[in-house]
Amino acid sequence: MGDTPIRAIKFDHRDTTFRHRGGPPGHAEIGRTVDTALSETMGAGFAHWEGAEVAWTVLYDEVIFVIEGELEVTAAGETHRVTPGQMLWIPEGTELVYGGRALFGYILYPGN
C-alpha cells in the first residue's frame, strides 16, 4: 500500500455511465464502477434491464443484488427471481440468461 491513504468511495447509479449490453428486444445496460484502476481483485457496478434477455457464461464469481424491479436469472433449467432486498450468488463457469426488468448491482471476483 505504501504511502497512499486508504479511502472509501461511494457510488450512485444515477451518476454511473452505462453502456449497451443487450436488446432489442428490450434494453440492457451495465455501468462498471469498480475496475482495475481501483482494485486489483474485485469488480463492481450497476446494471439496468428492461425486458432484454442476455445469455452469458460467468467468467468469475458474481453476486447480484436487486435495487428495483425483478431480475430473472435462468441457469441449468432453474429460474431465480431476485427482488429488492435479495441477493444471488453465481459461481464462475455458470451458463445463464439474465432477464426481467430491474435496476441491480453486481460484484465480481476476480474483477479483472
PDB file of C-alpha atoms in Angstrom, residues 10-86:
ATOM      1  CA  LYS A  10     -19.397   5.978  -2.638  1.00  0.00           C
ATOM      2  CA  PHE A  11     -21.083   5.232  -5.976  1.00  0.00           C
ATOM      3  CA  ASP A  12     -24.591   6.205  -7.081  1.00  0.00           C
ATOM      4  CA  HIS A  13     -26.301   4.550 -10.045  1.00  0.00           C
ATOM      5  CA  ARG A  14     -27.617   7.976 -11.094  1.00  0.00           C
ATOM      6  CA  ASP A  15     -24.022   9.161 -11.643  1.00  0.00           C
ATOM      7  CA  THR A  16     -22.845   5.994 -13.400  1.00  0.00           C
ATOM      8  CA  THR A  17     -22.041   5.871 -17.116  1.00  0.00           C
ATOM      9  CA  PHE A  18     -23.843   2.895 -18.635  1.00  0.00           C
ATOM     10  CA  ARG A  19     -23.090   1.056 -21.875  1.00  0.00           C
ATOM     11  CA  HIS A  20     -25.387  -1.081 -24.005  1.00  0.00           C
ATOM     12  CA  ARG A  21     -25.291  -4.798 -23.153  1.00  0.00           C
ATOM     13  CA  GLY A  22     -28.330  -6.326 -24.887  1.00  0.00           C
ATOM     14  CA  GLY A  23     -31.529  -5.860 -26.869  1.00  0.00           C
ATOM     15  CA  PRO A  24     -33.635  -5.326 -28.797  1.00  0.00           C
ATOM     16  CA  PRO A  25     -35.997  -6.682 -27.889  1.00  0.00           C
ATOM     17  CA  GLY A  26     -35.860  -4.712 -24.684  1.00  0.00           C
ATOM     18  CA  HIS A  27     -32.744  -2.948 -23.476  1.00  0.00           C
ATOM     19  CA  ALA A  28     -29.951  -3.941 -21.107  1.00  0.00           C
ATOM     20  CA  GLU A  29     -27.044  -1.783 -19.949  1.00  0.00           C
ATOM     21  CA  ILE A  30     -24.207  -2.020 -17.461  1.00  0.00           C
ATOM     22  CA  GLY A  31     -22.099   0.586 -15.686  1.00  0.00           C
ATOM     23  CA  ARG A  32     -18.806  -0.525 -14.144  1.00  0.00           C
ATOM     24  CA  THR A  33     -17.867   1.462 -11.043  1.00  0.00           C
ATOM     25  CA  VAL A  34     -15.038  -0.582  -9.504  1.00  0.00           C
ATOM     26  CA  ASP A  35     -12.455  -1.622 -12.068  1.00  0.00           C
ATOM     27  CA  THR A  36      -8.739  -2.404 -12.093  1.00  0.00           C
ATOM     28  CA  ALA A  37      -7.929   1.281 -11.587  1.00  0.00           C
ATOM     29  CA  LEU A  38      -9.430   0.965  -8.090  1.00  0.00           C
ATOM     30  CA  SER A  39      -8.971  -2.705  -7.185  1.00  0.00           C
ATOM     31  CA  GLU A  40      -6.646  -5.443  -8.359  1.00  0.00           C
ATOM     32  CA  THR A  41      -9.026  -8.116  -7.034  1.00  0.00           C
ATOM     33  CA  MET A  42     -12.678  -7.015  -7.278  1.00  0.00           C
ATOM     34  CA  GLY A  43     -15.082  -5.545  -9.798  1.00  0.00           C
ATOM     35  CA  ALA A  44     -18.492  -3.963  -9.209  1.00  0.00           C
ATOM     36  CA  GLY A  45     -21.125  -1.834 -10.834  1.00  0.00           C
ATOM     37  CA  PHE A  46     -24.777  -1.307 -11.635  1.00  0.00           C
ATOM     38  CA  ALA A  47     -26.978  -2.730 -14.368  1.00  0.00           C
ATOM     39  CA  HIS A  48     -30.391  -1.836 -15.738  1.00  0.00           C
ATOM     40  CA  TRP A  49     -32.527  -4.400 -17.585  1.00  0.00           C
ATOM     41  CA  GLU A  50     -35.775  -3.502 -19.380  1.00  0.00           C
ATOM     42  CA  GLY A  51     -37.096  -6.699 -20.920  1.00  0.00           C
ATOM     43  CA  ALA A  52     -33.898  -7.828 -22.634  1.00  0.00           C
ATOM     44  CA  GLU A  53     -32.549 -11.361 -22.305  1.00  0.00           C
ATOM     45  CA  VAL A  54     -28.773 -11.714 -22.318  1.00  0.00           C
ATOM     46  CA  ALA A  55     -27.059 -15.115 -22.420  1.00  0.00           C
ATOM     47  CA  TRP A  56     -23.644 -15.307 -20.751  1.00  0.00           C
ATOM     48  CA  THR A  57     -21.146 -17.706 -19.225  1.00  0.00           C
ATOM     49  CA  VAL A  58     -19.892 -16.187 -15.980  1.00  0.00           C
ATOM     50  CA  LEU A  59     -16.092 -15.755 -16.002  1.00  0.00           C
ATOM     51  CA  TYR A  60     -15.832 -15.044 -12.243  1.00  0.00           C
ATOM     52  CA  ASP A  61     -17.796 -15.485  -9.039  1.00  0.00           C
ATOM     53  CA  GLU A  62     -20.635 -12.939  -9.081  1.00  0.00           C
ATOM     54  CA  VAL A  63     -23.067 -11.553  -6.529  1.00  0.00           C
ATOM     55  CA  ILE A  64     -26.158  -9.694  -7.772  1.00  0.00           C
ATOM     56  CA  PHE A  65     -28.337  -7.540  -5.514  1.00  0.00           C
ATOM     57  CA  VAL A  66     -31.579  -6.035  -6.770  1.00  0.00           C
ATOM     58  CA  ILE A  67     -32.390  -2.393  -6.012  1.00  0.00           C
ATOM     59  CA  GLU A  68     -35.643  -2.023  -8.001  1.00  0.00           C
ATOM     60  CA  GLY A  69     -37.824  -4.395 -10.011  1.00  0.00           C
ATOM     61  CA  GLU A  70     -37.283  -8.116 -10.553  1.00  0.00           C
ATOM     62  CA  LEU A  71     -34.309  -9.790 -12.200  1.00  0.00           C
ATOM     63  CA  GLU A  72     -34.657 -13.294 -13.589  1.00  0.00           C
ATOM     64  CA  VAL A  73     -31.541 -15.429 -13.848  1.00  0.00           C
ATOM     65  CA  THR A  74     -32.006 -18.804 -15.528  1.00  0.00           C
ATOM     66  CA  ALA A  75     -29.265 -21.408 -15.139  1.00  0.00           C
ATOM     67  CA  ALA A  76     -29.368 -25.209 -15.502  1.00  0.00           C
ATOM     68  CA  GLY A  77     -33.104 -25.076 -16.211  1.00  0.00           C
ATOM     69  CA  GLU A  78     -33.928 -23.194 -12.998  1.00  0.00           C
ATOM     70  CA  THR A  79     -35.121 -19.574 -12.952  1.00  0.00           C
ATOM     71  CA  HIS A  80     -34.185 -17.482  -9.928  1.00  0.00           C
ATOM     72  CA  ARG A  81     -36.385 -14.409  -9.432  1.00  0.00           C
ATOM     73  CA  VAL A  82     -34.451 -11.826  -7.428  1.00  0.00           C
ATOM     74  CA  THR A  83     -36.360  -8.884  -5.942  1.00  0.00           C
ATOM     75  CA  PRO A  84     -35.366  -5.777  -3.919  1.00  0.00           C
ATOM     76  CA  GLY A  85     -33.504  -6.720  -0.772  1.00  0.00           C
ATOM     77  CA  GLN A  86     -32.385 -10.086  -2.177  1.00  0.00           C
TER      78      GLN A  86
END
